[in-house]
GROMACS .gro file of C-alpha atoms in nm:
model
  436
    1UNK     CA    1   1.218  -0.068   2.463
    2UNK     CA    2   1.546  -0.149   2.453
    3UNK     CA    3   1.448  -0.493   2.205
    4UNK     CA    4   1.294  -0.193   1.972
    5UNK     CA    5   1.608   0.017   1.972
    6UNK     CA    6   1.833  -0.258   1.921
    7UNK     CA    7   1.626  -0.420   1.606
    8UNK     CA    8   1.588  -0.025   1.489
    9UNK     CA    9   2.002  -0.010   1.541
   10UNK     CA   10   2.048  -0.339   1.333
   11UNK     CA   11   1.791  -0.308   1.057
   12UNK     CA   12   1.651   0.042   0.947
   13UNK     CA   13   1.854   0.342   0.789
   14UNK     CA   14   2.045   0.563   0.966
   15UNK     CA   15   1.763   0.886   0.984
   16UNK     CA   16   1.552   0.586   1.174
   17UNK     CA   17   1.769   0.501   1.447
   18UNK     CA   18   1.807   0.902   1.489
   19UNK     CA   19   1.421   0.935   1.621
   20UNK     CA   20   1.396   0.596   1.782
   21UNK     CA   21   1.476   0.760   2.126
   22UNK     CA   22   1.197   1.007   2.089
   23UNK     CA   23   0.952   0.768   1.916
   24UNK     CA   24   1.003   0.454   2.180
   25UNK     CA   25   0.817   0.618   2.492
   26UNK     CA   26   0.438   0.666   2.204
   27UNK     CA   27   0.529   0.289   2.153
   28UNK     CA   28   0.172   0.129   2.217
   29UNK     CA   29   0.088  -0.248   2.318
   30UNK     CA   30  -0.082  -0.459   2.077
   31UNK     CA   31  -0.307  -0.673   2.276
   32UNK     CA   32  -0.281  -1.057   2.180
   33UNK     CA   33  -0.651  -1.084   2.101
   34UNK     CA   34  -0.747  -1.346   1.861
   35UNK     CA   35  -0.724  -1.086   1.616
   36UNK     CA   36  -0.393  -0.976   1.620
   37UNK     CA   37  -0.230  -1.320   1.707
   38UNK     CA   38  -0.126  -1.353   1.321
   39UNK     CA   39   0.015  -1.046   1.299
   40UNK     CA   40   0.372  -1.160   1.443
   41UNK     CA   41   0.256  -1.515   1.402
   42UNK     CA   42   0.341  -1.589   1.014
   43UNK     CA   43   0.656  -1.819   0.994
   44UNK     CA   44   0.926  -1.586   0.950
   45UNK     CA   45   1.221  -1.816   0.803
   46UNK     CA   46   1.268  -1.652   0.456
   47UNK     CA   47   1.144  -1.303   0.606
   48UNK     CA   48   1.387  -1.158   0.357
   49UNK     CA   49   1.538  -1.321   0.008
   50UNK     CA   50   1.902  -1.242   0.174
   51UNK     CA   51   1.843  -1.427   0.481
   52UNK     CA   52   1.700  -1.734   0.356
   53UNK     CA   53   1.943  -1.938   0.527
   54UNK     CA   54   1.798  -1.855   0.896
   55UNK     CA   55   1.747  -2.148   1.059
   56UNK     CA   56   1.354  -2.262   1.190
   57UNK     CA   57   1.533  -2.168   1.579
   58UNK     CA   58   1.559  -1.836   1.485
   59UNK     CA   59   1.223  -1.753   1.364
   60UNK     CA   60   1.109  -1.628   1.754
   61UNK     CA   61   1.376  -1.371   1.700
   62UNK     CA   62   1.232  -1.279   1.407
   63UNK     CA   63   0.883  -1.289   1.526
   64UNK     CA   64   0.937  -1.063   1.810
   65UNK     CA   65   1.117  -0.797   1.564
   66UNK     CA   66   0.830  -0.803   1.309
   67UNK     CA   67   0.558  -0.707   1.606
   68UNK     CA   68   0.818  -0.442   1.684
   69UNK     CA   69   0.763  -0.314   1.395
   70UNK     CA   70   0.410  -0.320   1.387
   71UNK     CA   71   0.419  -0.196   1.737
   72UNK     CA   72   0.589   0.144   1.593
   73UNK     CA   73   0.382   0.140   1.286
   74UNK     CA   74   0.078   0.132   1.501
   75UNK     CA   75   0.193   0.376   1.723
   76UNK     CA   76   0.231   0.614   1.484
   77UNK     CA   77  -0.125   0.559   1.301
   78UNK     CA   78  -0.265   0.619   1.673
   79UNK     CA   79  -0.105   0.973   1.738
   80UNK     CA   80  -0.056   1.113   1.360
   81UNK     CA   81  -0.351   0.923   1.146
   82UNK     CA   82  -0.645   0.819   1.352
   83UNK     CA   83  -0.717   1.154   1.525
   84UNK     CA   84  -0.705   1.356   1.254
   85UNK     CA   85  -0.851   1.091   0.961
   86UNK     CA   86  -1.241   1.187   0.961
   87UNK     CA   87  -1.082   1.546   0.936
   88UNK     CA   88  -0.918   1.467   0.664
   89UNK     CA   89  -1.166   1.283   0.470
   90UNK     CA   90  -1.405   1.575   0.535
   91UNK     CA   91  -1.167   1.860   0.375
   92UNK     CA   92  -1.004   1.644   0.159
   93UNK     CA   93  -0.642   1.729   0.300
   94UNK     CA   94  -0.340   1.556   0.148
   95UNK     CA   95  -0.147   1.533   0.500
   96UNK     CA   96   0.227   1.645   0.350
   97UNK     CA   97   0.347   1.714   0.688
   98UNK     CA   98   0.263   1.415   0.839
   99UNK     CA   99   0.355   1.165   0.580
  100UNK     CA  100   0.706   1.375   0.612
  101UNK     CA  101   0.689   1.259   0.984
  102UNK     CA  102   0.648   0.924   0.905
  103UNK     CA  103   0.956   0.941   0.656
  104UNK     CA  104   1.142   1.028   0.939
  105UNK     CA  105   1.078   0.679   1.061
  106UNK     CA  106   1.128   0.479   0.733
  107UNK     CA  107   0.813   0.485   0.592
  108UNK     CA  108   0.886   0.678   0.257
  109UNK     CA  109   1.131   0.400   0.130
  110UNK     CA  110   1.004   0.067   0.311
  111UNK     CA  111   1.201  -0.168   0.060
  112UNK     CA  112   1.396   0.092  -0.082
  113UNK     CA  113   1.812   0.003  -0.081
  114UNK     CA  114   1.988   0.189   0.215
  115UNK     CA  115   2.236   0.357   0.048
  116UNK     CA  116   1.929   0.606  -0.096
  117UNK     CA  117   1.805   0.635   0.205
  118UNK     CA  118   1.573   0.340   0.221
  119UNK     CA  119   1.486   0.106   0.497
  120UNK     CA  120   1.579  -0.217   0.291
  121UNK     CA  121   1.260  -0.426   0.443
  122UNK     CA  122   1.106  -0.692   0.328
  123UNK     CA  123   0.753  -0.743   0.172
  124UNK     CA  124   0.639  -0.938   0.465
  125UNK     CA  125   0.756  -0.694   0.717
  126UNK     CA  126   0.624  -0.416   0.484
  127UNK     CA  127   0.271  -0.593   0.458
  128UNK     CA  128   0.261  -0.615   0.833
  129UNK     CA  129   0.372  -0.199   0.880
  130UNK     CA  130   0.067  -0.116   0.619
  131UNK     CA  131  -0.178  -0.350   0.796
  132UNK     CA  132  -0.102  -0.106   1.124
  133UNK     CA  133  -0.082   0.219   0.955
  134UNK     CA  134  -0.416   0.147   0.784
  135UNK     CA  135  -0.573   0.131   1.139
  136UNK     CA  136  -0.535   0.514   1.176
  137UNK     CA  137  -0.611   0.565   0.787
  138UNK     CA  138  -0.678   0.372   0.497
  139UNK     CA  139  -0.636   0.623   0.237
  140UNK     CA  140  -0.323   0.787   0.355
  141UNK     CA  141  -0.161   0.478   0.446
  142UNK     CA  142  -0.263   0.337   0.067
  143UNK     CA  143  -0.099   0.649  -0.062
  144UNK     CA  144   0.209   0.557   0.083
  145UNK     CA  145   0.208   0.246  -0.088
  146UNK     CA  146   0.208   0.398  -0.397
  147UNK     CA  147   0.464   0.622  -0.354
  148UNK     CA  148   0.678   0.327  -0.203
  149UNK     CA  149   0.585   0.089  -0.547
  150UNK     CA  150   0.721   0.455  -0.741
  151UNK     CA  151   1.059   0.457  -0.565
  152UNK     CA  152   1.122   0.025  -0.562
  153UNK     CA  153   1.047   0.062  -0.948
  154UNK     CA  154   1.362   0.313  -0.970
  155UNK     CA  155   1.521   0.132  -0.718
  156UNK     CA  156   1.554  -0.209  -0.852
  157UNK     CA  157   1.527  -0.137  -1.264
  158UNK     CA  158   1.640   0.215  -1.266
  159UNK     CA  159   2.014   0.357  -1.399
  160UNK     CA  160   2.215   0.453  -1.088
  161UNK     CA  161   2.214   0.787  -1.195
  162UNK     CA  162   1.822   0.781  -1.143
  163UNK     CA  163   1.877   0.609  -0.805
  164UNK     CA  164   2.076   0.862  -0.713
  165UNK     CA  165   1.872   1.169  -0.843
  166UNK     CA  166   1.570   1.042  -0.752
  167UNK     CA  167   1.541   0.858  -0.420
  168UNK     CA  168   1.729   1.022  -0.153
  169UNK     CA  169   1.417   1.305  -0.218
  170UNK     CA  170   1.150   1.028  -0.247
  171UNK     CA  171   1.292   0.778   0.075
  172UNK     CA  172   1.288   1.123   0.258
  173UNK     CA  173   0.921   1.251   0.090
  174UNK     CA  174   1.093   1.563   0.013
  175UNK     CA  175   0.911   1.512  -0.301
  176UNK     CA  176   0.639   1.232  -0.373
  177UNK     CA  177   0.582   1.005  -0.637
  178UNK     CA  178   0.256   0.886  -0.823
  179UNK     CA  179   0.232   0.548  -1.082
  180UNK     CA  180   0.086   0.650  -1.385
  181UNK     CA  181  -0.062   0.287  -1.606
  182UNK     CA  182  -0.449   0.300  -1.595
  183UNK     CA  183  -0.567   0.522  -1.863
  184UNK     CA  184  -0.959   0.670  -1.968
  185UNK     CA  185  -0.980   0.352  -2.235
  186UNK     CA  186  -0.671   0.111  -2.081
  187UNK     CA  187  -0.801   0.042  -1.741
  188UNK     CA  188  -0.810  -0.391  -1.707
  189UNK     CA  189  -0.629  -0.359  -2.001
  190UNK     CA  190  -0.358  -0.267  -1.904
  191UNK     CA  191  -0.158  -0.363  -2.198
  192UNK     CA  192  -0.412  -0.180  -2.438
  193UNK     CA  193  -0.279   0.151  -2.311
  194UNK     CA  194  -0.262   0.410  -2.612
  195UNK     CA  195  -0.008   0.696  -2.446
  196UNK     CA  196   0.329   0.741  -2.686
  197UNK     CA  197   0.642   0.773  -2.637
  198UNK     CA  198   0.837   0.904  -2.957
  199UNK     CA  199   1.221   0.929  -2.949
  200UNK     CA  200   1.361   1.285  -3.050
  201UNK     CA  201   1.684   1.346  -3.081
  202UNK     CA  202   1.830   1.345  -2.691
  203UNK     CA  203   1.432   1.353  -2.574
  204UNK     CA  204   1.112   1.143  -2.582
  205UNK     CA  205   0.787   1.321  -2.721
  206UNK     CA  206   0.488   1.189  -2.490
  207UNK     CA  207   0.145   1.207  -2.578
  208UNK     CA  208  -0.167   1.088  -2.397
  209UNK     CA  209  -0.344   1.122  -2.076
  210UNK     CA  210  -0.345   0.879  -1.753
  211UNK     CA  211  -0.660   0.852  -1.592
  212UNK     CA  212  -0.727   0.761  -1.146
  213UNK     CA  213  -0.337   0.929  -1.039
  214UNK     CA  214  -0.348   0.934  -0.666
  215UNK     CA  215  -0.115   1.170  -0.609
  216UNK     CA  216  -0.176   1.346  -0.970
  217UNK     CA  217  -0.113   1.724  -0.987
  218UNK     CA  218   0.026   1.709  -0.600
  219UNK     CA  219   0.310   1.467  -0.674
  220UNK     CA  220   0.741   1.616  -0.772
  221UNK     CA  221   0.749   1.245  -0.939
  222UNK     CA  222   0.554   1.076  -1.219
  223UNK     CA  223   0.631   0.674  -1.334
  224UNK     CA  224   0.479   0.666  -1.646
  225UNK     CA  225   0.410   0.361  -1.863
  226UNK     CA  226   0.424   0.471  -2.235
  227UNK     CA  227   0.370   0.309  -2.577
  228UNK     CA  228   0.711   0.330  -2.752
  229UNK     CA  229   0.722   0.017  -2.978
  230UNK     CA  230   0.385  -0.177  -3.181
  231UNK     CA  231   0.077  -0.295  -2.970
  232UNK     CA  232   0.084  -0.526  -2.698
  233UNK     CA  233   0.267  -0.566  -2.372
  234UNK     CA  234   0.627  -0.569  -2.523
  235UNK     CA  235   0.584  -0.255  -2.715
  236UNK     CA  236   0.574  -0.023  -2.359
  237UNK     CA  237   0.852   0.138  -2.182
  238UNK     CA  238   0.883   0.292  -1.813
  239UNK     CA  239   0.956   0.660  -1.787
  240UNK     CA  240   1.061   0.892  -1.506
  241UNK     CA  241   0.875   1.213  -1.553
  242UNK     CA  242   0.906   1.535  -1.347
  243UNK     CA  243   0.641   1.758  -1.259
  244UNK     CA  244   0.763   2.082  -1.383
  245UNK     CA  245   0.882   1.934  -1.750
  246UNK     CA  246   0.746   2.068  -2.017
  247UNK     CA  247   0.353   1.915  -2.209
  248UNK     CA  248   0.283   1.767  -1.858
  249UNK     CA  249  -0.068   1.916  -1.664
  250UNK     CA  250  -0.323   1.749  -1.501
  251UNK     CA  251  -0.710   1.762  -1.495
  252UNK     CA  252  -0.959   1.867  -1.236
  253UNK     CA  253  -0.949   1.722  -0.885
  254UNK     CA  254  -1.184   1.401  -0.857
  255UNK     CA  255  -1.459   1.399  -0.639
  256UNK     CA  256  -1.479   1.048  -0.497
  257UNK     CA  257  -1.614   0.851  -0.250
  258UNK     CA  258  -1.298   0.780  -0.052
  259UNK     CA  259  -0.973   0.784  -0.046
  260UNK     CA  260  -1.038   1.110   0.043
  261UNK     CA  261  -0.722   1.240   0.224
  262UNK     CA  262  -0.503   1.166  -0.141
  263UNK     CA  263  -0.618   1.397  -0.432
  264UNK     CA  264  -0.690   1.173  -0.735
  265UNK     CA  265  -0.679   1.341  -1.081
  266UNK     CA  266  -0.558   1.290  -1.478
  267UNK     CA  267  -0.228   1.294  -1.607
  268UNK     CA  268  -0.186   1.460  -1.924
  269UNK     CA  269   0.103   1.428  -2.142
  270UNK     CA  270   0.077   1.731  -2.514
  271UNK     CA  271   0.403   1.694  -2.650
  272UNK     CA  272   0.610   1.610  -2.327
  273UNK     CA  273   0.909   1.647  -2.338
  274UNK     CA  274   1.118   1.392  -2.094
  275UNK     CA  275   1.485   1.350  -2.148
  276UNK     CA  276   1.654   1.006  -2.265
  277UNK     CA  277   1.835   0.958  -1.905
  278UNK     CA  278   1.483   0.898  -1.797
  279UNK     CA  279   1.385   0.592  -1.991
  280UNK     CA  280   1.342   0.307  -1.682
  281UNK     CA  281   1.493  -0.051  -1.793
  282UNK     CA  282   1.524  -0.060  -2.201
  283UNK     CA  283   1.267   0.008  -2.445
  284UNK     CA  284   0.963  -0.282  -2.412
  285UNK     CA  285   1.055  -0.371  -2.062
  286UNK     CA  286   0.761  -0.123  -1.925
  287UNK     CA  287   0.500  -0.399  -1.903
  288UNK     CA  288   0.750  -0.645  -1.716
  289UNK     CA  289   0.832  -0.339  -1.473
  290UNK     CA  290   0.426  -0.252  -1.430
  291UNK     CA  291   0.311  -0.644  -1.333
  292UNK     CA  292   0.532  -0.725  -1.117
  293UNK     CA  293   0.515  -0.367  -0.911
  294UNK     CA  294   0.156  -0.485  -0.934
  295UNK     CA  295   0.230  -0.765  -0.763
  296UNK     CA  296   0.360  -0.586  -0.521
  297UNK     CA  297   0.121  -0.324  -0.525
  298UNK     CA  298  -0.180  -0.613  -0.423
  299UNK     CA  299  -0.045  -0.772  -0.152
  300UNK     CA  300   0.002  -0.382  -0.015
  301UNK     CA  301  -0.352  -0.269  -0.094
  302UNK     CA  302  -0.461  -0.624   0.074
  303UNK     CA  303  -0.290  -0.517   0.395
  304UNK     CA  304  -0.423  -0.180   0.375
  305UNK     CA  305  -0.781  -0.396   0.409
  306UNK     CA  306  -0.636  -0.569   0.686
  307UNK     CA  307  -0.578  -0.275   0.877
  308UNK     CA  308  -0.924  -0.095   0.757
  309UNK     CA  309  -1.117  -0.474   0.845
  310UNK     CA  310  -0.841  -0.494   1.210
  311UNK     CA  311  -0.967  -0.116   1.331
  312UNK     CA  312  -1.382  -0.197   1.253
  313UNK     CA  313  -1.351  -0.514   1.427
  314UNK     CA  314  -1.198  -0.294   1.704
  315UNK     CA  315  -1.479  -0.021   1.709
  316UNK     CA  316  -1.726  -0.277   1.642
  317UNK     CA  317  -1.656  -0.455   2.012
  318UNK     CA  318  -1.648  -0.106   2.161
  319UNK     CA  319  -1.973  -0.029   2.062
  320UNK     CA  320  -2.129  -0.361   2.166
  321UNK     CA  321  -1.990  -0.375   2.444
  322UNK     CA  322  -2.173  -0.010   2.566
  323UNK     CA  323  -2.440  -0.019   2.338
  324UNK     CA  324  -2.774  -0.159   2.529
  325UNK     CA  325  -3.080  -0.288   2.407
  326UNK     CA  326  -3.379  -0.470   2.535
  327UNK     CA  327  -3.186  -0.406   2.910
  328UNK     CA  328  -2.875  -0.557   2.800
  329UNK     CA  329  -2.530  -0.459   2.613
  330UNK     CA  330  -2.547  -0.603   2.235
  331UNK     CA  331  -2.228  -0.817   2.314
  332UNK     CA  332  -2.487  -1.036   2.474
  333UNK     CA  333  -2.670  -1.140   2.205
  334UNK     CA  334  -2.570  -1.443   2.047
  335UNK     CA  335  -2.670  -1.324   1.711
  336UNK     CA  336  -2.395  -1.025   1.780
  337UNK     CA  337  -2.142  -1.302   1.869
  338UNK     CA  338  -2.182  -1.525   1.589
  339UNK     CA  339  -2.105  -1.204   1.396
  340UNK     CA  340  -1.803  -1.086   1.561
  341UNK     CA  341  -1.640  -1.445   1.553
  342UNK     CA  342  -1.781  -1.473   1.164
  343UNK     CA  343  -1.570  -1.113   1.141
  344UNK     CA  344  -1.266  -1.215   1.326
  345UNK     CA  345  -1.258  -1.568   1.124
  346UNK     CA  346  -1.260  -1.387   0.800
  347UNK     CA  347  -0.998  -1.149   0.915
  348UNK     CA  348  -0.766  -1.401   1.011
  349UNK     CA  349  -0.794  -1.627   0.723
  350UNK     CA  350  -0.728  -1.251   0.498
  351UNK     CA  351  -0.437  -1.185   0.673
  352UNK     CA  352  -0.266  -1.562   0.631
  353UNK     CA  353  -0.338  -1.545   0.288
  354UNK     CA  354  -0.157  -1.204   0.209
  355UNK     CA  355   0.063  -1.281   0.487
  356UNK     CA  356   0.159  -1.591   0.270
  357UNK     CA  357   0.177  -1.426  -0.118
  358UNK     CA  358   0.425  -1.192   0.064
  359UNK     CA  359   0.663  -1.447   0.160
  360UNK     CA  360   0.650  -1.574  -0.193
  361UNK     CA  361   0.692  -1.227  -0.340
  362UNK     CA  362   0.992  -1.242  -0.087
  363UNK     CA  363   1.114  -1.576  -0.217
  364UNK     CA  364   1.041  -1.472  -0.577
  365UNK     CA  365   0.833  -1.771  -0.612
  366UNK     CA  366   0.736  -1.895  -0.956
  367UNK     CA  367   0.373  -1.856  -0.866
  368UNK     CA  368   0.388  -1.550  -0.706
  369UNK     CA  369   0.130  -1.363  -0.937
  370UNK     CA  370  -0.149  -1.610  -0.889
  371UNK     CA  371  -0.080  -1.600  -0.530
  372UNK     CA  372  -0.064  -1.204  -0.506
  373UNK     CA  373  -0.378  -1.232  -0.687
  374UNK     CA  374  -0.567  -1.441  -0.483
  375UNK     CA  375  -0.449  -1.278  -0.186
  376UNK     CA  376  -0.590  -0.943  -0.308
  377UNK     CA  377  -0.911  -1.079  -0.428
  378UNK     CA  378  -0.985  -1.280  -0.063
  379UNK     CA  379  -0.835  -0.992   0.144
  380UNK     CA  380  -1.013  -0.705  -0.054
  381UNK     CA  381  -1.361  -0.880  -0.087
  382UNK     CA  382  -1.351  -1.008   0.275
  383UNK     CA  383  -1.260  -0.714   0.472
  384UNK     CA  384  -1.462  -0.520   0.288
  385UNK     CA  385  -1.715  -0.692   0.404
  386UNK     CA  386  -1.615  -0.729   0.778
  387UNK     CA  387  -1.638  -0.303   0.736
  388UNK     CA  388  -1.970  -0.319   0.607
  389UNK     CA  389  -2.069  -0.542   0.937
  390UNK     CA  390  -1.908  -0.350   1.154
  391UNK     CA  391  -2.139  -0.056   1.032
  392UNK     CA  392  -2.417  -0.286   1.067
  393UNK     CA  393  -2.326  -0.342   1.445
  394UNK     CA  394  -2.319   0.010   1.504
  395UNK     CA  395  -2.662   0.040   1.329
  396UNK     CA  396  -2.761   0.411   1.282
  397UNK     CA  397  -2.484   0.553   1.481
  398UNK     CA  398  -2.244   0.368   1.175
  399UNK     CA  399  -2.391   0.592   0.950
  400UNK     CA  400  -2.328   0.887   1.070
  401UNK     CA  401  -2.022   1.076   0.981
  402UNK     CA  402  -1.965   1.138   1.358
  403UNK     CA  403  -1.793   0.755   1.355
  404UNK     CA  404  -1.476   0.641   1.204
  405UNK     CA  405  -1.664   0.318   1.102
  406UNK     CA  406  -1.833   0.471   0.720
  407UNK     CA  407  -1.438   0.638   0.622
  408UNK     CA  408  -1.310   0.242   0.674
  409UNK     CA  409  -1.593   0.114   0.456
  410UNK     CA  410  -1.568   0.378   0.259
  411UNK     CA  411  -1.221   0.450   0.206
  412UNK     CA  412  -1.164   0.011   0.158
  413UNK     CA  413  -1.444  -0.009  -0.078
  414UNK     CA  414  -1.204   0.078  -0.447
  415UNK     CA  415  -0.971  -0.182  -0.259
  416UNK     CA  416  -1.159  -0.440  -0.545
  417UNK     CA  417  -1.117  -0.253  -0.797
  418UNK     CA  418  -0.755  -0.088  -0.840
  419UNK     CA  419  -0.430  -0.278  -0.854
  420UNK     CA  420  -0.648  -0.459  -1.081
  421UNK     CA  421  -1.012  -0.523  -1.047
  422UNK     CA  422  -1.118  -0.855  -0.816
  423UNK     CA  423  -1.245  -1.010  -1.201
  424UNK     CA  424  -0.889  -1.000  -1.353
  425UNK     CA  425  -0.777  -1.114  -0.992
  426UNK     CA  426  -0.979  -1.434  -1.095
  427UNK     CA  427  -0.912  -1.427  -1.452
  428UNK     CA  428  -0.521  -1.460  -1.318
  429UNK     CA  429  -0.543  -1.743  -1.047
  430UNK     CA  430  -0.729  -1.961  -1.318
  431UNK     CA  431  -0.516  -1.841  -1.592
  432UNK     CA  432  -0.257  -2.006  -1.357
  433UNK     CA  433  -0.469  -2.341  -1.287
  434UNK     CA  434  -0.522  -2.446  -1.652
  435UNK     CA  435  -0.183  -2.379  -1.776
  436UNK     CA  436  -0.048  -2.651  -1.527
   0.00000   0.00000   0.00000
């Protein structure tokens, strides 16, 4: 433990290196299966945009700190998510006190600036602590995602008064934060969205409704993407709205399929009155701010399918493995085999590929959107898929709400369609092709 506390003492926020001591004895050991060999295997050289000049001899340093950090993350989803996630998705609980736990430890401002209280990671490391934390639970961990895309939007184009209001509260989730863009006739579209934003004296006058809020009616914080110029992408501006300001209410709790453990409901906006101070960026920069936290946003709802594809691989080779028919365990059968290695490819190949687009997002890379995109679309459709054959594998017993394997499948199956829908993932990567 003591190569845990010492990369805890050099890299994370004060408030982290507090709880190391008690956290370091739950500490579990990733087994270096096939499966998790990329998950501390990615070339680590430009880990971070600051510390691009690291030389190729120090990436096994940074290697072995990365699978510390998923060794913590993982840790953590074992004892606070995974007993308690069927539970959860039963009763629909938003888990408040346990994402608060996991604040303690970093995880409410991942790539968040210290100085607010953040752990001031990068998007590779961050991709690798969601992949882990998804492994206990999908839904929570893509929660706090969201609320982590909230507080880098303030972070990086907010005022440093907002930094300062806003973030010690949200890096600590004292209060929680929701992103408010998709709306009941602006969903693909984003651009199309119709909400206003009127300036009033010392105030802006919104007026709309925001339609999918994870979060919604639960959340202190609300980023809200607002018309406040003439149609298209440039006429939209970023706004920082609090839950108890006036014109702001929210519709009836969604019934849904997944996601289960994060209450999902509309954001409505009848003469809302938000103050000046809280305009994010200048007028028309909204867009801009939205699409490239989206960028963001899909390589962390990719790694969230890593983790939901990583943990039904896992229960899918327990149950084979015990599981007899005709006389004999199904890990036996070649047929169940082929499968698991056609499972573990596909996995793999997912989590280079997001792996990759993180670096870039990282590097700010020129093509970073097309690769975020096709990251999402490959990880998304793929481990979707290895969740649907790990429920095949279990065969009746997967369909029962007894096993953990239907909340993975269930929970990764709107993976395809939010941070934009697999389509527009496509419609971006060739977007990208022909202009060359």
């Amino acid at each position: 433990m003591a190569t845990l506390l010492s990369i805890v003492t050099r890299r994370a926020p004060a408030r982290l290196r507090s709880v190391a001591s008690a956290v370091s004895s739950q500490i579990r050991h990733i087994s270096t299966t096939p499966l998790d060999l990329t998950c501390g295997r990615v070339p680590l050289v430009h880990i971070r945009s600051q510390e691009a000049n690291i030389s190729p001899s120090d990436a096994p340093t940074m290697i072995d700190e990365q699978k510390e950090l998923q060794s913590l993350a993982r840790a953590f989803a074992d004892k606070e998510f995974a007993p308690k996630m069927q539970e959860w998705d039963e009763n629909q609980h938003f888990p408040i006190d346990v994402l608060r736990k996991g604040a303690e430890l970093g995880f409410g401002g991942l790539y968040t600036r210290e100085d607010v209280g953040g752990s001031g990671l990068g998007r590779l490391e961050t991709s690798v602590i969601f992949e882990a934390l998804a492994t206990g639970d999908v839904s929570t961990t893509a929660y706090i995602s969201i609320h982590n895309m909230c507080a880098w939007m303030i972070d990086v184009f907010g005022s440093e008064e907002q930094r300062q209001k806003y973030l010690p509260k949200l890096t600590s989730m004292e209060n929680f934060a929701s992103y408010c863009l998709t709306e009941p006739g602006a969903g693909s579209d984003a651009a199309g969205l119709s909400t206003t934003a009127v300036k009033k004296g010392s105030h802006y006058v919104l007026n709309g409704s925001k339609a999918f809020i994870s979060g919604g009616g639960s959340s202190d914080i609300y980023v809200i993407m607002a018309r406040t110029g003439g149609i298209g992408p440039k006429g939209i501006s970023c706004f920082i709205v609090e839950k108890g300001f006036k014109g702001l209410s929210f519709g009836k709790k969604e019934n849904k399929l997944g996601w289960n453990s994060q209450p999902t409901r509309a954001v409505i906006m009848e003469d809302c009155e938000v103050p000046a101070e809280n305009l994010v960026g200048a007028e028309g920069q909204g867009f801009s701010i939205a699409m490239k936290g989206l960028n963001g946003g899909r390589i962390n709802i990719g790694s969230c399918s890593l983790g939901a594809a990583q943990a039904s691989i896992e229960a899918a080779i327990e149950h084979v493995k015990v599981r007899k028919q005709f006389n004999q365990a199904l890990a036996n059968f070649q047929n169940t085999q082929f499968k698991l290695a056609d499972m573990a490819t596909s996995l793999l190949s997912s989590r280079l590929m997001v792996r990759q687009a993180a670096r870039m997002l990282d590097q700010n890379h020129p093509d970073v959107a097309s690769y975020c995109a096709m990251a999402k679309l490959h990880s998304t459709d793929e481990c979707f898929k290895i969740c649907d054959d790990s429920m095949q594998l279990h065969g009746g017993y997967g369909y029962l709400k007894d096993y953990k394997v239907n909340v993975y499948f269930r929970d990764s199956r709107v993976h395809r369609i939010l941070e934009g829908t697999n389509e527009v993932m496509r419609m971006v990567a060739s977007r990208a092709l022909l202009s060359e």
